[in-house]
């Protein structure tokens, strides 16, 4: 069974930085797009950034210039470096990836369990 596990959430002051990691494990044949989403209290889950297997990235406007998504395919891990954090970045951050396993060699969408990021003084 394929799963994603996030690391790195926590409490940080406004203007500070955090780095989130998300590692995929299981019977993995291939990983296509990897992404980060977030869900603030009382709001819907929104896309933050994604990175393709070729390394092309895309960001939501509110994080452009502050967040950087990257991936290490050898480690089956995607990262989100978050700088200049603001209180409005407070949310549960979820990792998402399209992963093909050795059972059917088809891509399936997989979600992590989420990690809480709180930006507060």
Coordinates of N, CA and C in Angstrom, one line a residue:
X1 N 0.8 -1.2 0.0 CA 0.0 0.0 0.0 C 0.9 1.2 0.0
X2 N 0.5 2.2 -0.8 CA 1.3 3.4 -0.9 C 0.8 4.5 0.0
X3 N 1.7 5.2 0.7 CA 1.2 6.2 1.6 C 2.2 7.4 1.5
X4 N 1.7 8.6 1.9 CA 2.5 9.8 2.1 C 2.5 10.2 3.5
X5 N 3.6 10.6 4.0 CA 3.7 11.1 5.4 C 4.4 12.4 5.4
X6 N 3.8 13.4 6.0 CA 4.4 14.8 6.1 C 5.1 15.0 7.4
X7 N 6.1 15.9 7.3 CA 6.9 16.2 8.5 C 7.2 17.7 8.4
X8 N 7.4 18.3 9.6 CA 7.9 19.7 9.6 C 7.0 20.8 10.0
X9 N 5.7 20.5 10.3 CA 4.8 21.5 10.8 C 5.2 22.0 12.2
X10 N 4.5 23.1 12.6 CA 4.7 23.6 13.9 C 4.3 25.1 14.0
X11 N 4.8 25.7 15.1 CA 4.5 27.1 15.4 C 5.7 27.9 15.0
X12 N 5.4 29.0 14.3 CA 6.4 29.9 13.9 C 5.9 31.4 14.0
X13 N 6.8 32.3 14.3 CA 6.4 33.7 14.3 C 6.3 34.3 12.9
X14 N 5.5 35.3 12.8 CA 5.4 36.0 11.5 C 6.7 36.4 11.0
X15 N 7.0 36.2 9.7 CA 8.3 36.5 9.2 C 9.3 35.4 9.2
X16 N 8.9 34.3 9.9 CA 9.8 33.2 10.0 C 9.7 32.2 8.9
X17 N 10.4 31.1 9.0 CA 10.5 30.1 8.0 C 10.2 28.7 8.5
X18 N 9.7 27.8 7.7 CA 9.5 26.4 8.0 C 9.7 25.7 6.7
X19 N 10.2 24.4 6.9 CA 10.3 23.5 5.7 C 9.5 22.3 6.0
X20 N 8.6 22.0 5.1 CA 7.8 20.8 5.2 C 8.4 19.7 4.2
X21 N 8.3 18.5 4.7 CA 8.7 17.4 3.9 C 7.6 16.4 3.8
X22 N 7.6 15.6 2.7 CA 6.5 14.6 2.5 C 7.2 13.4 1.8
X23 N 7.2 12.3 2.4 CA 7.9 11.1 1.9 C 6.9 10.1 1.5
X24 N 7.0 9.5 0.3 CA 6.2 8.5 -0.2 C 6.8 7.1 0.1
X25 N 6.0 6.2 0.5 CA 6.5 4.8 0.7 C 5.5 3.8 0.2
X26 N 6.1 2.5 0.1 CA 5.2 1.5 -0.4 C 5.7 0.9 -1.7
X27 N 4.9 0.2 -2.4 CA 5.2 -0.5 -3.6 C 5.0 0.5 -4.8
X28 N 6.0 1.4 -5.0 CA 5.9 2.5 -5.9 C 6.6 2.3 -7.2
X29 N 5.9 2.3 -8.3 CA 6.5 2.2 -9.6 C 7.0 3.5 -10.2
X30 N 6.1 4.6 -10.0 CA 6.4 5.9 -10.5 C 5.6 6.9 -9.8
X31 N 6.2 8.2 -9.7 CA 5.5 9.3 -9.2 C 5.4 10.4 -10.2
X32 N 4.2 10.9 -10.5 CA 4.1 12.0 -11.5 C 4.1 13.3 -10.7
X33 N 3.0 14.0 -10.8 CA 2.9 15.3 -10.1 C 2.9 15.2 -8.6
X34 N 3.6 16.0 -7.9 CA 3.5 16.1 -6.4 C 3.1 17.5 -6.1
X35 N 2.3 17.7 -5.0 CA 1.8 19.0 -4.7 C 1.6 19.2 -3.2
X36 N 1.4 20.4 -2.9 CA 1.0 20.8 -1.5 C -0.3 21.5 -1.6
X37 N -1.2 21.2 -0.6 CA -2.5 21.9 -0.5 C -2.5 22.4 1.0
X38 N -3.5 23.3 1.3 CA -3.7 23.7 2.6 C -5.1 24.0 2.9
X39 N -5.5 23.8 4.2 CA -6.9 24.0 4.6 C -6.9 24.8 5.9
X40 N -7.3 26.1 5.8 CA -7.4 26.9 7.0 C -8.7 26.6 7.7
X41 N -8.8 27.0 9.0 CA -10.0 26.7 9.7 C -11.2 27.3 9.1
X42 N -12.2 26.5 8.9 CA -13.5 27.0 8.3 C -13.5 27.3 6.8
X43 N -12.4 26.9 6.2 CA -12.2 27.1 4.7 C -12.0 25.8 4.0
X44 N -12.2 25.9 2.7 CA -12.0 24.7 1.8 C -10.4 24.5 1.6
X45 N -10.1 23.3 1.2 CA -8.8 22.9 0.9 C -8.4 23.5 -0.5
X46 N -7.3 24.2 -0.5 CA -6.8 24.9 -1.7 C -5.4 24.5 -2.1
X47 N -5.1 24.5 -3.3 CA -3.8 24.2 -3.8 C -2.8 25.3 -3.5
X48 N -1.6 24.9 -3.1 CA -0.6 25.9 -2.8 C 0.5 25.9 -3.9
X49 N 1.0 24.7 -4.2 CA 2.0 24.6 -5.2 C 2.1 23.1 -5.7
X50 N 2.6 23.0 -7.0 CA 2.8 21.7 -7.5 C 4.0 21.6 -8.3
X51 N 4.6 20.4 -8.5 CA 5.8 20.2 -9.3 C 5.6 19.0 -10.1
X52 N 5.9 19.1 -11.4 CA 5.8 17.9 -12.2 C 7.0 17.0 -12.2
X53 N 7.0 15.9 -12.8 CA 8.1 15.0 -12.8 C 9.3 15.5 -13.5
X54 N 9.1 16.5 -14.4 CA 10.2 17.2 -15.1 C 10.7 18.4 -14.3
X55 N 10.1 18.7 -13.2 CA 10.5 19.8 -12.4 C 9.9 21.1 -12.6
X56 N 8.8 21.1 -13.4 CA 8.1 22.4 -13.7 C 7.2 22.7 -12.4
X57 N 7.2 23.9 -12.0 CA 6.5 24.3 -10.8 C 5.4 25.3 -11.1
X58 N 4.5 25.4 -10.1 CA 3.4 26.4 -10.2 C 2.9 26.7 -8.8
X59 N 2.6 28.0 -8.6 CA 2.3 28.4 -7.2 C 1.0 29.2 -7.3
X60 N 0.2 29.1 -6.2 CA -0.9 30.1 -6.0 C -0.3 31.5 -5.8
X61 N -1.1 32.5 -6.2 CA -0.5 33.8 -6.2 C -0.1 34.3 -4.8
X62 N -0.8 33.9 -3.8 CA -0.5 34.4 -2.4 C 0.8 33.9 -1.8
X63 N 1.4 32.9 -2.4 CA 2.7 32.4 -1.9 C 3.9 32.6 -2.9
X64 N 3.6 33.1 -4.0 CA 4.7 33.4 -5.0 C 5.7 34.3 -4.4
X65 N 7.0 33.9 -4.6 CA 8.1 34.7 -4.1 C 8.4 34.3 -2.6
X66 N 7.6 33.6 -1.9 CA 7.8 33.2 -0.5 C 8.0 31.7 -0.3
X67 N 7.3 30.9 -1.1 CA 7.3 29.5 -0.9 C 8.1 28.9 -2.1
X68 N 8.8 27.8 -1.9 CA 9.5 27.1 -3.0 C 9.2 25.6 -2.8
X69 N 8.7 25.0 -3.9 CA 8.4 23.5 -3.9 C 9.6 22.9 -4.6
X70 N 10.0 21.7 -4.1 CA 11.1 20.9 -4.8 C 10.8 19.5 -4.5
X71 N 11.6 18.6 -5.2 CA 11.4 17.2 -5.0 C 12.7 16.5 -5.2
X72 N 12.9 15.3 -4.5 CA 14.0 14.5 -4.6 C 13.5 13.1 -5.0
X73 N 13.5 12.7 -6.2 CA 12.9 11.5 -6.7 C 13.6 10.3 -6.1
X74 N 14.9 10.4 -5.9 CA 15.6 9.2 -5.3 C 15.1 8.9 -3.9
X75 N 14.7 9.9 -3.2 CA 14.1 9.8 -1.8 C 12.6 9.7 -1.9
X76 N 12.0 9.9 -3.0 CA 10.5 9.9 -3.2 C 9.9 10.9 -2.2
X77 N 10.5 12.1 -2.2 CA 10.1 13.1 -1.2 C 9.9 14.5 -1.9
X78 N 8.9 15.2 -1.5 CA 8.6 16.5 -1.9 C 8.7 17.5 -0.8
X79 N 9.3 18.7 -1.0 CA 9.5 19.6 0.0 C 8.7 20.9 -0.3
X80 N 8.5 21.7 0.8 CA 7.9 23.0 0.7 C 8.7 23.9 1.6
X81 N 9.5 24.8 1.1 CA 10.2 25.8 1.9 C 9.3 27.0 1.9
X82 N 9.0 27.4 3.2 CA 8.1 28.5 3.4 C 8.9 29.6 4.1
X83 N 9.0 30.8 3.5 CA 9.7 31.9 4.1 C 8.7 33.1 4.2
X84 N 9.1 34.0 5.0 CA 8.3 35.2 5.2 C 6.9 34.9 5.5
X85 N 6.7 34.0 6.5 CA 5.4 33.4 6.8 C 4.5 34.5 7.4
X86 N 3.2 34.4 7.1 CA 2.2 35.4 7.6 C 1.1 34.6 8.3
X87 N 0.4 35.3 9.2 CA -0.6 34.6 10.0 C -1.6 34.0 9.1
X88 N -1.9 34.6 7.9 CA -2.9 33.9 7.0 C -2.4 32.7 6.3
X89 N -1.1 32.3 6.5 CA -0.6 31.0 6.1 C -0.9 29.9 7.0
X90 N -1.5 30.2 8.2 CA -1.9 29.2 9.2 C -2.9 28.3 8.6
X91 N -2.6 27.0 8.6 CA -3.5 26.0 8.0 C -2.9 24.6 8.3
X92 N -3.7 23.6 8.0 CA -3.2 22.2 7.9 C -2.7 22.0 6.4
X93 N -1.5 21.6 6.3 CA -0.9 21.5 5.0 C -0.9 20.0 4.6
X94 N -1.4 19.7 3.4 CA -1.5 18.3 3.0 C -0.6 18.1 1.7
X95 N 0.0 16.9 1.7 CA 0.8 16.5 0.6 C -0.1 15.7 -0.3
X96 N 0.1 15.8 -1.6 CA -0.7 15.1 -2.6 C 0.2 14.6 -3.7
X97 N 0.0 13.4 -4.3 CA 0.8 13.0 -5.4 C 0.1 12.0 -6.2
X98 N 0.4 11.9 -7.5 CA -0.1 10.9 -8.4 C 0.9 9.8 -8.5
X99 N 0.6 8.6 -8.0 CA 1.5 7.6 -7.8 C 1.0 6.3 -8.5
X100 N 1.9 5.7 -9.3 CA 1.6 4.4 -9.9 C 2.3 3.3 -9.0
X101 N 1.6 2.2 -8.7 CA 2.2 1.1 -7.9 C 2.4 -0.1 -8.8
X102 N 3.0 -1.1 -8.2 CA 3.4 -2.3 -9.0 C 2.2 -3.3 -9.2
X103 N 1.0 -2.9 -8.6 CA -0.1 -3.8 -8.7 C -0.8 -3.6 -10.0
X104 N -1.1 -2.4 -10.4 CA -1.8 -2.2 -11.7 C -1.1 -1.2 -12.6
X105 N 0.0 -0.6 -12.2 CA 0.8 0.4 -13.0 C 0.0 1.6 -13.5
X106 N -1.1 1.9 -12.7 CA -1.9 3.0 -13.1 C -1.7 4.1 -12.0
X107 N -1.8 5.4 -12.4 CA -1.6 6.5 -11.4 C -2.9 6.6 -10.6
X108 N -2.7 6.7 -9.3 CA -3.8 7.0 -8.3 C -3.4 8.2 -7.5
X109 N -4.4 9.0 -7.2 CA -4.1 10.2 -6.3 C -4.0 9.7 -4.9
X110 N -3.0 10.1 -4.2 CA -2.7 9.8 -2.8 C -2.6 11.0 -2.0
X111 N -3.1 11.0 -0.8 CA -3.1 12.2 0.1 C -2.3 11.8 1.4
X112 N -1.6 12.7 2.0 CA -1.0 12.6 3.3 C -2.0 12.9 4.3
X113 N -1.6 12.7 5.6 CA -2.5 13.0 6.7 C -2.6 14.4 7.1
X114 N -1.7 15.2 6.7 CA -1.7 16.6 7.0 C -0.8 17.0 8.2
X115 N -0.3 18.2 8.1 CA 0.6 18.7 9.2 C 0.2 20.1 9.5
X116 N 0.1 20.5 10.7 CA -0.4 21.8 11.1 C 0.7 22.9 11.1
X117 N 0.5 24.0 10.4 CA 1.4 25.1 10.5 C 0.6 26.3 11.1
X118 N 1.2 26.8 12.2 CA 0.6 27.9 12.9 C 1.6 29.1 12.8
X119 N 1.1 30.2 12.3 CA 2.0 31.4 12.2 C 1.4 32.5 13.2
X120 N 2.0 32.7 14.3 CA 1.5 33.5 15.3 C 2.6 34.1 16.2
X121 N 2.4 35.3 16.7 CA 3.4 35.8 17.7 C 3.0 35.5 19.1

